Every structure is written in C-alpha cells, then in structure tokens.
Coordinates of C-alpha atoms in Angstrom, one line a residue:
X1 CA 104.7 98.9 -143.8
X2 CA 106.2 100.0 -147.1
X3 CA 107.5 97.2 -149.2
X4 CA 109.3 96.8 -152.6
X5 CA 109.3 94.2 -155.2
X6 CA 111.9 95.3 -157.8
X7 CA 111.0 98.9 -158.7
X8 CA 107.3 98.3 -157.5
X9 CA 106.3 100.0 -154.3
X10 CA 103.4 98.9 -152.2
X11 CA 102.0 99.1 -148.7
X12 CA 101.4 96.1 -146.4
X13 CA 98.5 97.1 -144.1
X14 CA 96.4 94.9 -141.8
X15 CA 96.6 91.7 -144.0
X16 CA 96.2 93.2 -147.2
X17 CA 98.3 95.0 -150.0
X18 CA 97.6 98.5 -151.0
X19 CA 98.8 101.2 -153.5
X20 CA 101.0 99.3 -156.0
X21 CA 103.0 102.1 -157.5
X22 CA 105.8 102.5 -160.0
X23 CA 107.3 106.1 -159.7
X24 CA 104.1 107.8 -158.5
X25 CA 101.9 106.0 -161.0
X26 CA 99.3 103.7 -159.2
X27 CA 99.1 100.2 -161.0
X28 CA 96.8 98.5 -158.6
X29 CA 94.9 99.9 -155.6
X30 CA 94.5 96.8 -153.4
X31 CA 94.3 93.0 -153.0
X32 CA 92.4 91.7 -150.0
X33 CA 90.1 88.9 -148.7
X34 CA 86.4 89.5 -148.1
X35 CA 84.0 87.0 -146.6
X36 CA 80.2 88.0 -147.0
X37 CA 77.5 86.0 -145.5
X38 CA 74.0 85.3 -147.0
X39 CA 72.9 88.8 -145.8
X40 CA 76.0 90.6 -147.1
X41 CA 77.3 90.9 -143.6
X42 CA 81.2 91.2 -143.7
X43 CA 83.1 88.8 -141.5
X44 CA 85.9 90.5 -139.3
X45 CA 89.2 88.6 -139.9
X46 CA 91.7 88.2 -137.0
X47 CA 95.3 87.6 -138.1
X48 CA 97.6 85.2 -136.1
X49 CA 101.4 84.3 -136.2
X50 CA 102.1 87.1 -138.7
X51 CA 105.6 87.0 -140.2
X52 CA 106.9 89.8 -142.5
X53 CA 110.1 89.3 -144.2
X54 CA 111.3 92.3 -146.1
X55 CA 114.5 93.0 -148.0
X56 CA 115.8 95.6 -150.5
X57 CA 113.7 94.5 -153.5
X58 CA 111.9 91.5 -152.4
X59 CA 109.5 90.5 -149.4
X60 CA 107.4 87.7 -148.0
X61 CA 104.4 87.7 -145.8
X62 CA 102.6 84.7 -144.1
X63 CA 99.9 84.6 -141.4
X64 CA 97.1 82.2 -140.2
X65 CA 93.5 83.8 -140.0
X66 CA 90.3 83.1 -138.4
X67 CA 86.8 84.6 -138.3
X68 CA 84.0 84.1 -135.7
X69 CA 81.0 84.9 -137.7
X70 CA 81.0 82.6 -139.7
X71 CA 83.6 80.4 -138.2
X72 CA 86.5 79.9 -140.6
X73 CA 90.3 79.4 -140.5
X74 CA 93.0 79.4 -143.0
X75 CA 96.3 80.6 -144.2
X76 CA 97.5 83.5 -146.3
X77 CA 101.0 84.0 -148.1
X78 CA 102.2 86.8 -150.0
X79 CA 105.5 86.9 -152.2
X80 CA 107.1 89.8 -153.8
X81 CA 110.0 89.1 -156.3
X82 CA 112.7 91.4 -157.7
X83 CA 111.1 91.3 -161.0
X84 CA 108.1 92.9 -159.6
X85 CA 105.9 89.8 -159.7
X86 CA 103.5 89.5 -156.7
X87 CA 101.8 86.3 -155.6
X88 CA 98.8 86.5 -153.2
X89 CA 97.7 83.0 -152.2
X90 CA 94.7 82.5 -149.9
X91 CA 93.3 79.2 -148.3
X92 CA 90.3 78.9 -146.0
X93 CA 88.3 76.1 -144.3
X94 CA 84.8 76.4 -143.0
X95 CA 84.5 75.3 -139.4
X96 CA 80.6 75.4 -139.4
X97 CA 77.7 75.5 -141.9
X98 CA 76.8 78.8 -143.2
X99 CA 75.6 80.6 -146.3
X100 CA 77.6 82.9 -148.4
X101 CA 77.3 85.6 -151.0
X102 CA 80.9 86.1 -151.6
X103 CA 84.1 84.6 -150.3
X104 CA 87.7 85.1 -151.4
X105 CA 90.0 87.6 -153.0
X106 CA 88.9 91.2 -154.1
X107 CA 91.2 93.2 -156.4
X108 CA 90.7 97.0 -156.5
X109 CA 91.7 98.8 -159.6
X110 CA 92.3 102.7 -159.3
X111 CA 90.2 105.2 -161.2
X112 CA 92.9 107.9 -161.8
X113 CA 94.9 106.8 -164.8
X114 CA 92.5 103.9 -165.7
X115 CA 89.5 105.7 -167.1
X116 CA 89.1 104.8 -170.8
X117 CA 92.4 102.8 -170.7
X118 CA 92.4 99.6 -173.0
X119 CA 92.4 96.5 -171.0
X120 CA 92.5 92.9 -172.3
X121 CA 90.1 90.6 -170.6
X122 CA 91.3 86.9 -170.3
X123 CA 88.5 84.3 -169.8
X124 CA 88.6 80.9 -168.1
X125 CA 88.4 79.2 -171.6
X126 CA 91.6 81.0 -172.7
X127 CA 89.6 83.3 -175.2
X128 CA 90.5 87.1 -174.9
X129 CA 88.2 90.2 -175.3
X130 CA 89.5 93.7 -175.8
X131 CA 87.8 96.2 -173.6
X132 CA 88.4 99.5 -171.6
X133 CA 87.8 100.5 -168.1
X134 CA 84.8 102.8 -168.2
X135 CA 85.0 106.7 -168.0
X136 CA 81.3 107.4 -166.9
X137 CA 80.0 105.0 -164.2
X138 CA 78.5 101.8 -165.8
X139 CA 75.3 100.6 -164.0
X140 CA 76.5 97.0 -164.5
X141 CA 79.7 95.0 -164.7
X142 CA 82.0 96.1 -167.5
X143 CA 84.0 92.7 -167.5
X144 CA 82.5 89.3 -167.0
X145 CA 83.9 85.6 -166.6
X146 CA 87.4 86.9 -165.8
X147 CA 90.3 84.7 -165.4
X148 CA 92.9 87.6 -166.0
X149 CA 93.3 91.2 -167.1
X150 CA 96.1 92.7 -169.0
X151 CA 96.7 96.6 -169.4
X152 CA 99.6 99.0 -169.9
X153 CA 101.0 99.8 -166.6
X154 CA 103.3 102.6 -167.7
X155 CA 104.9 103.5 -171.0
X156 CA 106.8 100.4 -172.3
X157 CA 105.5 98.1 -169.5
X158 CA 102.5 95.8 -169.4
X159 CA 100.8 94.4 -166.3
X160 CA 99.0 91.2 -166.2
X161 CA 96.8 89.9 -163.4
X162 CA 96.2 86.2 -163.2
X163 CA 93.4 84.6 -161.1
X164 CA 92.8 81.0 -160.0
X165 CA 90.4 79.2 -157.6
X166 CA 87.1 80.7 -158.8
X167 CA 85.5 82.6 -161.9
X168 CA 85.8 86.3 -161.4
X169 CA 84.2 89.5 -162.7
X170 CA 84.6 93.3 -162.6
X171 CA 82.2 95.9 -161.2
X172 CA 82.2 99.6 -161.2
X173 CA 82.4 100.3 -157.5
X174 CA 81.8 104.0 -158.2
X175 CA 78.2 103.0 -158.2
X176 CA 78.6 102.9 -154.4
X177 CA 80.8 106.0 -154.4
X178 CA 84.0 103.9 -154.0
X179 CA 87.1 105.2 -155.8
X180 CA 87.7 101.9 -157.6
X181 CA 86.8 99.1 -160.1
X182 CA 86.7 95.9 -158.3
X183 CA 87.4 92.3 -159.5
X184 CA 86.0 89.8 -157.3
X185 CA 85.3 86.0 -157.1
X186 CA 81.8 84.4 -158.0
X187 CA 79.8 86.3 -160.6
X188 CA 76.6 88.1 -159.4
X189 CA 74.6 86.3 -162.1
X190 CA 75.0 83.0 -160.1
X191 CA 72.3 81.9 -157.5
X192 CA 73.1 83.1 -154.0
X193 CA 73.3 82.7 -151.1
X194 CA 75.2 79.5 -151.4
X195 CA 75.4 76.9 -148.6
X196 CA 78.9 76.1 -147.2
X197 CA 79.2 73.1 -145.2
X198 CA 81.7 72.3 -142.3
X199 CA 85.0 71.1 -143.7
X200 CA 84.5 72.8 -147.1
X201 CA 87.7 74.1 -148.3
X202 CA 88.7 77.2 -150.6
X203 CA 91.8 78.0 -152.5
X204 CA 92.5 81.2 -154.5
X205 CA 95.6 83.0 -156.0
X206 CA 96.2 86.3 -157.6
X207 CA 99.5 86.8 -159.5
X208 CA 100.5 90.1 -160.6
X209 CA 103.3 90.2 -163.3
X210 CA 104.9 92.6 -165.8
X211 CA 106.6 92.3 -169.2
X212 CA 108.5 95.2 -171.0
X213 CA 111.0 97.6 -169.9
X214 CA 111.0 99.0 -166.3
X215 CA 111.8 102.6 -165.8
X216 CA 114.4 103.4 -163.3
X217 CA 113.4 103.6 -159.7
X218 CA 112.5 106.9 -158.2
X219 CA 112.2 107.2 -154.4
X220 CA 108.6 108.5 -153.4
X221 CA 108.5 112.2 -152.6
X222 CA 107.7 112.5 -148.9
X223 CA 106.4 116.1 -149.3
X224 CA 102.8 117.2 -149.3
X225 CA 102.1 120.0 -151.7
X226 CA 98.9 121.9 -152.7
X227 CA 98.6 123.3 -156.1
X228 CA 95.6 125.3 -157.7
X229 CA 93.8 123.2 -160.3
X230 CA 91.5 125.4 -162.2
X231 CA 89.3 128.6 -162.2
X232 CA 86.8 129.8 -159.6
X233 CA 83.4 128.1 -159.9
X234 CA 80.1 128.6 -157.9
X235 CA 80.1 126.8 -154.6
X236 CA 77.7 124.1 -153.8
X237 CA 75.3 125.1 -150.8
X238 CA 75.2 122.8 -147.8
X239 CA 72.4 121.5 -145.6
X240 CA 71.7 119.1 -142.8
X241 CA 69.0 116.4 -142.2
X242 CA 66.2 116.5 -139.4
X243 CA 66.7 113.3 -137.4
X244 CA 63.9 110.7 -137.2
X245 CA 63.5 111.4 -133.6
X246 CA 60.7 113.5 -132.8
X247 CA 61.3 115.9 -130.0
X248 CA 61.8 119.6 -129.4
X249 CA 65.2 121.2 -129.5
X250 CA 66.8 122.0 -126.1
X251 CA 67.7 125.7 -125.6
X252 CA 71.4 124.6 -125.9
X253 CA 70.7 123.0 -129.3
X254 CA 68.7 126.0 -130.3
X255 CA 71.6 128.2 -129.4
X256 CA 74.1 126.3 -131.4
X257 CA 71.9 125.8 -134.5
X258 CA 71.2 129.5 -134.7
X259 CA 75.0 130.1 -135.0
X260 CA 75.3 128.1 -138.3
X261 CA 73.6 128.9 -141.7
X262 CA 72.6 125.7 -143.6
X263 CA 71.0 126.4 -146.8
X264 CA 68.3 123.7 -146.1
X265 CA 67.1 121.1 -143.8
X266 CA 66.1 117.8 -145.5
X267 CA 63.0 116.5 -143.7
X268 CA 62.2 112.9 -144.7
X269 CA 58.6 111.7 -144.5
X270 CA 57.0 108.2 -145.4
X271 CA 53.6 108.7 -146.1
X272 CA 52.7 105.0 -145.6
X273 CA 53.5 105.4 -141.9
X274 CA 50.3 106.2 -140.0
X275 CA 52.0 108.9 -137.8
X276 CA 53.7 110.7 -140.6
X277 CA 51.7 113.9 -140.2
X278 CA 52.5 114.1 -136.3
X279 CA 56.1 113.6 -137.3
X280 CA 55.8 116.5 -140.0
X281 CA 54.0 119.0 -137.7
X282 CA 56.5 118.3 -134.7
X283 CA 59.5 118.8 -136.9
X284 CA 58.3 121.8 -138.7
X285 CA 57.6 123.5 -135.5
X286 CA 61.2 123.2 -134.4
X287 CA 62.5 124.1 -137.8
X288 CA 60.4 127.1 -138.1
X289 CA 62.3 128.4 -135.0
X290 CA 65.4 128.3 -136.9
X291 CA 63.8 129.9 -140.1
X292 CA 65.9 127.5 -142.4
X293 CA 64.3 126.5 -145.8
X294 CA 63.1 123.0 -145.9
X295 CA 63.6 120.1 -148.4
X296 CA 60.9 117.6 -148.1
X297 CA 61.9 114.0 -149.2
X298 CA 58.6 112.2 -149.4
X299 CA 57.9 108.5 -150.0
X300 CA 54.4 107.9 -151.5
X301 CA 52.8 104.6 -152.2
X302 CA 53.0 103.6 -155.9
X303 CA 49.1 103.4 -156.5
X304 CA 48.1 106.5 -154.6
X305 CA 48.8 110.0 -154.1
X306 CA 47.7 111.1 -150.7
X307 CA 46.2 114.8 -149.9
X308 CA 49.3 117.0 -149.9
X309 CA 47.2 120.0 -148.6
X310 CA 48.9 119.4 -145.2
X311 CA 51.9 121.3 -146.6
X312 CA 50.1 124.1 -147.9
X313 CA 51.0 127.5 -146.5
X314 CA 54.2 126.2 -145.2
X315 CA 56.4 129.0 -147.1
X316 CA 59.6 127.4 -145.4
X317 CA 59.1 124.4 -147.9
X318 CA 61.1 125.4 -150.8
X319 CA 61.7 121.9 -152.4
X320 CA 60.2 118.7 -152.6
X321 CA 61.8 115.2 -153.8
X322 CA 59.3 112.3 -154.7
X323 CA 60.1 108.7 -154.2
X324 CA 58.1 105.6 -154.4
X325 CA 57.9 102.9 -151.8
X326 CA 61.3 101.5 -152.9
X327 CA 62.9 104.9 -152.6
X328 CA 63.2 105.6 -156.4
X329 CA 61.5 108.2 -158.6
X330 CA 59.5 106.8 -161.6
X331 CA 57.6 108.4 -164.4
X332 CA 54.4 106.8 -163.2
X333 CA 54.9 108.7 -159.8
X334 CA 55.7 112.1 -161.4
X335 CA 52.8 111.9 -163.6
X336 CA 50.3 111.5 -160.8
X337 CA 52.0 113.8 -158.3
X338 CA 53.4 116.7 -160.2
X339 CA 50.2 118.2 -161.4
X340 CA 48.8 118.4 -157.9
X341 CA 51.9 119.9 -156.5
X342 CA 52.4 122.4 -159.5
X343 CA 48.9 123.6 -159.3
X344 CA 49.0 124.3 -155.8
X345 CA 52.6 125.4 -155.3
X346 CA 54.1 126.6 -158.7
X347 CA 57.3 128.0 -157.1
X348 CA 58.4 124.8 -155.5
X349 CA 61.5 123.2 -156.9
X350 CA 60.8 119.5 -157.7
X351 CA 63.5 116.7 -157.4
X352 CA 63.8 113.1 -158.3
X353 CA 66.2 110.3 -158.3
X354 CA 66.7 107.9 -155.4
X355 CA 66.8 107.8 -151.7
X356 CA 69.5 105.2 -151.9
X357 CA 73.0 105.2 -153.3
X358 CA 74.1 106.2 -156.7
X359 CA 73.7 102.8 -158.2
X360 CA 69.9 102.8 -157.9
X361 CA 69.9 106.2 -159.6
X362 CA 72.2 104.7 -162.3
X363 CA 70.0 101.7 -162.9
X364 CA 66.6 103.4 -162.7
X365 CA 66.2 106.2 -165.1
X366 CA 63.3 108.3 -165.6
X367 CA 62.3 111.5 -167.6
X368 CA 64.7 114.1 -166.1
X369 CA 63.1 116.8 -167.8
X370 CA 60.1 116.4 -165.5
X371 CA 62.2 117.7 -162.6
X372 CA 64.4 120.6 -161.5
X373 CA 67.2 118.6 -160.0
X374 CA 68.3 115.2 -159.4
X375 CA 69.3 113.4 -156.3
X376 CA 71.0 110.3 -154.8
X377 CA 72.9 109.5 -151.4
X378 CA 76.5 108.6 -150.8
X379 CA 78.6 106.7 -148.1
X380 CA 82.2 105.9 -147.8
X381 CA 81.5 102.8 -145.8
X382 CA 79.6 100.5 -148.2
X383 CA 82.1 97.7 -148.5
X384 CA 84.9 98.6 -146.0
X385 CA 85.0 100.4 -142.7
X386 CA 88.6 101.2 -141.8
X387 CA 89.7 104.8 -141.8
X388 CA 92.2 104.2 -144.9
X389 CA 89.3 103.0 -147.0
X390 CA 87.0 105.7 -145.9
X391 CA 89.6 108.3 -147.1
X392 CA 90.2 106.4 -150.3
X393 CA 86.6 106.9 -151.1
X394 CA 86.5 110.5 -151.1
X395 CA 87.3 110.9 -154.7
X396 CA 84.7 108.4 -155.8
X397 CA 81.9 110.9 -154.7
X398 CA 83.3 113.2 -157.3
X399 CA 82.7 110.6 -159.9
X400 CA 79.0 110.0 -158.9
X401 CA 78.4 113.9 -159.5
X402 CA 80.2 113.9 -163.0
X403 CA 78.3 110.7 -164.1
X404 CA 75.1 112.2 -162.8
X405 CA 75.4 115.5 -164.7
X406 CA 76.3 113.7 -167.8
X407 CA 73.2 111.3 -167.6
X408 CA 70.5 113.8 -166.3
X409 CA 71.9 117.2 -167.6
X410 CA 70.2 118.5 -164.5
X411 CA 71.6 120.1 -161.3
X412 CA 72.7 117.4 -158.8
X413 CA 71.9 117.4 -155.2
X414 CA 73.8 114.8 -153.1
X415 CA 71.4 114.2 -150.3
X416 CA 72.3 112.8 -147.9
X417 CA 75.9 112.2 -147.4
X418 CA 76.1 109.5 -144.7
X419 CA 79.4 108.9 -142.8
X420 CA 78.0 105.3 -142.3
X421 CA 74.7 103.6 -142.9
X422 CA 74.5 102.9 -139.2
X423 CA 75.5 105.0 -136.1
X424 CA 79.2 105.2 -136.1
X425 CA 80.9 107.1 -133.1
X426 CA 83.7 108.3 -135.2
X427 CA 81.3 110.9 -136.6
X428 CA 81.8 112.8 -133.4
X429 CA 85.7 112.8 -133.8
X430 CA 88.2 115.1 -135.6
X431 CA 88.5 112.3 -138.2
X432 CA 85.1 112.8 -139.2
X433 CA 85.6 116.6 -139.6
X434 CA 88.7 116.1 -141.6
X435 CA 86.8 113.7 -143.9
X436 CA 83.8 115.8 -144.2
X437 CA 86.0 118.8 -145.4
X438 CA 87.5 116.2 -148.1
X439 CA 83.9 115.2 -149.0
X440 CA 82.6 118.8 -149.5
X441 CA 85.7 119.6 -151.6
X442 CA 85.2 116.7 -154.0
X443 CA 81.5 117.1 -154.2
X444 CA 81.7 120.9 -154.7
X445 CA 84.5 120.8 -157.2
X446 CA 82.8 118.2 -159.3
X447 CA 79.8 120.6 -159.8
X448 CA 77.2 119.5 -157.3
X449 CA 74.6 122.3 -156.6
X450 CA 73.8 121.2 -153.2
X451 CA 75.1 118.7 -150.4
X452 CA 73.1 117.4 -147.4
X453 CA 75.1 116.3 -144.6
X454 CA 74.3 114.8 -141.3
X455 CA 71.6 115.1 -138.7
X456 CA 71.3 118.3 -136.9
X457 CA 71.3 116.6 -133.5
X458 CA 71.5 113.1 -131.9
X459 CA 73.8 110.1 -132.3
X460 CA 74.0 110.7 -136.0
X461 CA 74.3 114.6 -135.6
X462 CA 76.6 117.4 -135.7
X463 CA 75.5 118.4 -132.1
X464 CA 75.8 115.3 -129.8
X465 CA 74.5 115.4 -126.1
X466 CA 74.0 119.1 -126.5
X467 CA 77.7 119.7 -127.4
X468 CA 79.3 120.9 -130.7
X469 CA 81.2 118.2 -132.5
X470 CA 84.4 118.8 -134.6
X471 CA 82.1 118.5 -137.6
X472 CA 79.8 121.3 -136.2
X473 CA 82.8 123.3 -136.0
X474 CA 83.7 123.0 -139.6
X475 CA 80.3 124.1 -140.4
X476 CA 80.4 127.0 -138.2
X477 CA 83.5 128.1 -139.8
X478 CA 81.7 127.9 -143.3
X479 CA 78.9 129.9 -141.9
X480 CA 81.0 132.7 -140.7
X481 CA 83.2 132.9 -143.7
X482 CA 80.3 132.9 -146.1
X483 CA 82.1 131.7 -149.3
X484 CA 80.6 132.1 -152.6
X485 CA 83.1 130.3 -154.9
X486 CA 85.4 127.4 -154.8
X487 CA 88.8 127.2 -156.6
X488 CA 89.8 123.6 -157.6
X489 CA 92.9 122.4 -156.1
X490 CA 95.0 119.3 -155.7
X491 CA 97.3 117.8 -153.2
X492 CA 100.3 115.6 -154.1
X493 CA 99.2 112.9 -151.6
X494 CA 95.4 112.9 -151.4
X495 CA 95.2 110.0 -149.3
X496 CA 96.9 111.9 -146.6
X497 CA 95.3 115.3 -146.8
X498 CA 92.6 117.4 -148.7
X499 CA 92.6 121.0 -149.7
X500 CA 89.6 123.4 -150.1
X501 CA 90.1 126.8 -151.4
X502 CA 87.3 129.1 -151.0
X503 CA 86.6 132.7 -152.1
X504 CA 84.1 135.5 -150.7
X505 CA 82.1 137.7 -153.0
X506 CA 84.8 140.5 -152.2
X507 CA 87.6 138.3 -153.4
X508 CA 88.9 137.4 -150.1
X509 CA 90.3 133.7 -150.1
X510 CA 91.1 131.1 -147.5
X511 CA 92.7 127.7 -148.0
X512 CA 91.4 124.9 -145.7
X513 CA 93.7 122.0 -145.2
X514 CA 92.7 118.7 -143.5
X515 CA 95.1 115.9 -142.4
X516 CA 93.2 112.6 -142.8
X517 CA 96.0 110.5 -140.9
X518 CA 97.2 110.0 -137.2
X519 CA 100.5 111.4 -138.4
X520 CA 102.0 114.9 -138.1
X521 CA 103.4 116.4 -141.3
X522 CA 104.2 119.6 -143.1
X523 CA 102.2 120.8 -146.3
X524 CA 103.6 123.5 -148.6
X525 CA 100.9 125.7 -149.9
X526 CA 100.7 128.0 -153.1
X527 CA 103.3 130.8 -152.5
X528 CA 105.8 128.6 -150.7
X529 CA 103.9 128.9 -147.3
X530 CA 104.6 125.7 -145.1
X531 CA 102.2 124.7 -142.3
X532 CA 102.3 121.7 -139.9
X533 CA 99.2 119.7 -139.5
X534 CA 98.6 117.5 -136.2
X535 CA 96.8 114.1 -136.6
X536 CA 93.2 114.7 -138.0
X537 CA 93.7 118.5 -137.8
X538 CA 92.1 121.0 -140.3
X539 CA 93.1 124.5 -140.5
X540 CA 92.2 127.6 -142.5
X541 CA 95.1 129.7 -144.0
X542 CA 94.4 133.2 -145.0

C-alpha cells in the first residue's frame, strides 16, 4: 500500500516500510524487524490485528506480532506525519529461553544516489564523525557505534535518522550482493550468541525526520520506460553447474541439453572426499556426451597437493579454479599447485577467489597476478526471501563485479549464481526466469567475463523431472539467438522490470523485457513501441 507523510512517499508491505521517496529520489530503502537466532536462522513473523489508517498526507499503522521459533510476541506501531517525520516503534517479549545473534530493527539505505555521499555519524555519547557511504564495497563496517545518521536527502533538505534502544552499526551489504547498506542493532564485535531468557523485553525505535526546504510534491510516474544507456560491449558467456548427484543423463535430458549451448559446465570436486575420482569420472562421461567445455572447481587440502594426473588428457577441461578446504584461494595454495598444473597443462586457464560469496573474496586477498581470472558466488536470498527483496538485490550483483574488477584488475567470473542457498521450488517458475534475465543483464553490463548459473538437471536445475523449466526456455532463446554484444539499458522502474538489449555479429538486435511482478503493465521501448507484459513474463522484441 502506497502511503504519504507530507511530500514523502513510501510503501507499506508485509509489516515493513519500503522505498522512502521524494519526487523519484529514494531516501531510504527499508525499515523492518529481524530476529536471528544463534545459528543465524531468521524467524518468520506473523502479523495479527493489523490496523492501517491512511490519509492524504499522514498515516498510522499498528499490529501485534508473534514468532514460533523462537517464541516471542510484541507490538509494532508506525506513524507518518505531514512534515515527513516517520516514527517506527517496536517492542518484543521472549516467551521462552533461546539464543540470539541479532534482534530488532534493521534500516536499509539504497546504493543509487548514496555512493560517496557525505554522512554525519552520531554516536551514543553525542560525539559526531564525518564520513561517507563507500563507493567500492568495503570488507568491513563503514560506520560503528551508531545512534544516528544525517545526510543530504535532496537539494536543500537534510534527513536525520535517530535510533534508540540499542547500539547500532552499518555494514556494506553489497558484500552479500544485496543492493543496500544496512544499519542494524547490536555490533558484530560483541560476543554472540547471546542468551535470552523467558520474560526478557526489548524496545527499539527509529525516527526519520527532515530539516530544510521541501520541494513541491510531484506524483510518481506510473509509466515504465526503457532507454539505452551506453555503447555496445562484449557479452559475458554463460554456463551451468553439474549437480552433486552422480547419475547418467536420461535420453530426454540429453535431448534437451543438446538444444542449448552453455560456454562451460562447472564441475565441483572436493579432493578430501574418498570417492571424488568416482564422481569425476561419472560426471565427465556424461559431460563428454554434450561436448561442452569443463571448468573444474577443485578444493584441495591445505598441506598437500594430490596427484592431478587423473585430469590429464581430458581435453574438455579448459579452466581450473583452486580453493583450499575453507573454499578460498591463498598464495600458499597457488605456490604449491600452480607449478604442477602449468607444467602438465600450460594451456589451462587458472582461476582463484572463493567458492563462497563476495564477502570472502573481499576479505581474503591474494596475489591476483598468479591467476588468469577471479571468481566468487552470489545469491539474492542471503538475508531476505520474499520476491520483492529478491528483485531488489539484482543491482547488487553488478556492484560485486565492479568492485572485483577494481580490486583484482583481472577478468571476473561469477560462479555460481545461486537462486537460493537451499532448494527453492520457485526456481522452476516464471518468476525465476524473469529474475535470471535481470541477473544476466546486471552482471554482464557490469563487465563480468563469465557467469555460471544453476544445475543442468535436478531439484536445483533448469531441467526438472525431465521437463524444461521457464529458466531453461530463457537459455534456449540465448542459445538460438547467439548474441555477441550487450548494449547497456535502463528502465524507469527497475524494481518492476528489467531490460536486456543484445546484438548479434551482423548487427541484428533484440530487446528482452522481463516483468518481475504479479501485475500486468505496459512498457514503452526506444522508438515509442509499447508492449504489454503479463505477470512474470519475459519477451523478446525485434
């Protein structure tokens, strides 16, 4: 539900506030509550007795809430005033003993329009520190011991966020490919998990206020437009993962896979496992039927380098990425393994980075000159799991590529892109295809050389129960069209749809448009062409 507090427009959605906007300028991304247990599990919050009281330029929201794991209950109230002030008050009571890593308010700040912007950090003792929202992704928290933040919201208007009930700090969530900076309760430096006893109560409040001259209110433009935003550039190649399941392809799966043309298949091997050779030979035999180049992602014990001759004479193996037991590349590992590989297979491209998310790449540098490319993984569901948040985090993937290119000055391979860390049935729906188109757009436009997506088959695959999924159909289109370049583009409402403009070697172009919502709406393309997109639909326009 769209609400107004004076000339401030915002969205109330499932108990939280999103998209605080003044005339198309986003001021704050979201205020919400997170309850994270001692294992970082996120509690599902159930809303009761919800009351929403909107008016022309004020509003009020109140509800009771409960959680089952851990068992808690409480109240939440939100007030929006005509002068733009927003007060978000949360109270909770523990109904059982449990342990927590985080409990309370989280405030998300957008990336667009905030990078490099000056901010005044207000500390609990009243002292102030001038700082700035980081441009490239910082490996650690940019703002510590936070009781408030003040920044320029729009020309002539300052925004101030005041926080009560705990000590807060701000992290760069782009480390996890989220499209936000996050201010949250309880600093990471404090010991955790923390024991919570039955009957313990918690009270937190966030107040957003403004000072200065407000611009005149302009109603949001409901139209969705696509515009070109740059010159043609080389297009990232895309590949798929071989699943952990060891079995032969069925005739139907083989038929479907021969109709698409991934640039590589990523085969992950953990050389600590006793049966890794069996897994390798079984997978290689099946991939050989497809004649698709292989990218090996190999985990090796820190203190030993096994006999790698098992890979010899396997001409399909074109690239090898080396990780230690924890899933990162170190100088020590490269110094031991590279001479063996380079002496036997001098044409192999060697990669390094992390088998985990960008945060591990950012916090564990190594000598990038030793490798041909760097790599890391991304997922849109590290912190939140609803469709709106999944779409929000598309642009954060581009930020990881931009920072990796600046840090390593090497080609960037994003491998793999995980729709979710665990099996998510939505991967087999049109929503996932729409999201994947947006992911490919953001990563490719940011300059990634290569992107690895989902498993070829199985519960996490683009072929499920021997049937092509909507995601498979997207890759089938890319395989048939065979684009070589991408032309950067932008949409006026990127949280509703993504655009992907592709060009063949002969100059023939197509514009792919994806609807990320459950609504039907029109999109105006360059040249004044208007198309209608159904819920979660993607289309190619020639």
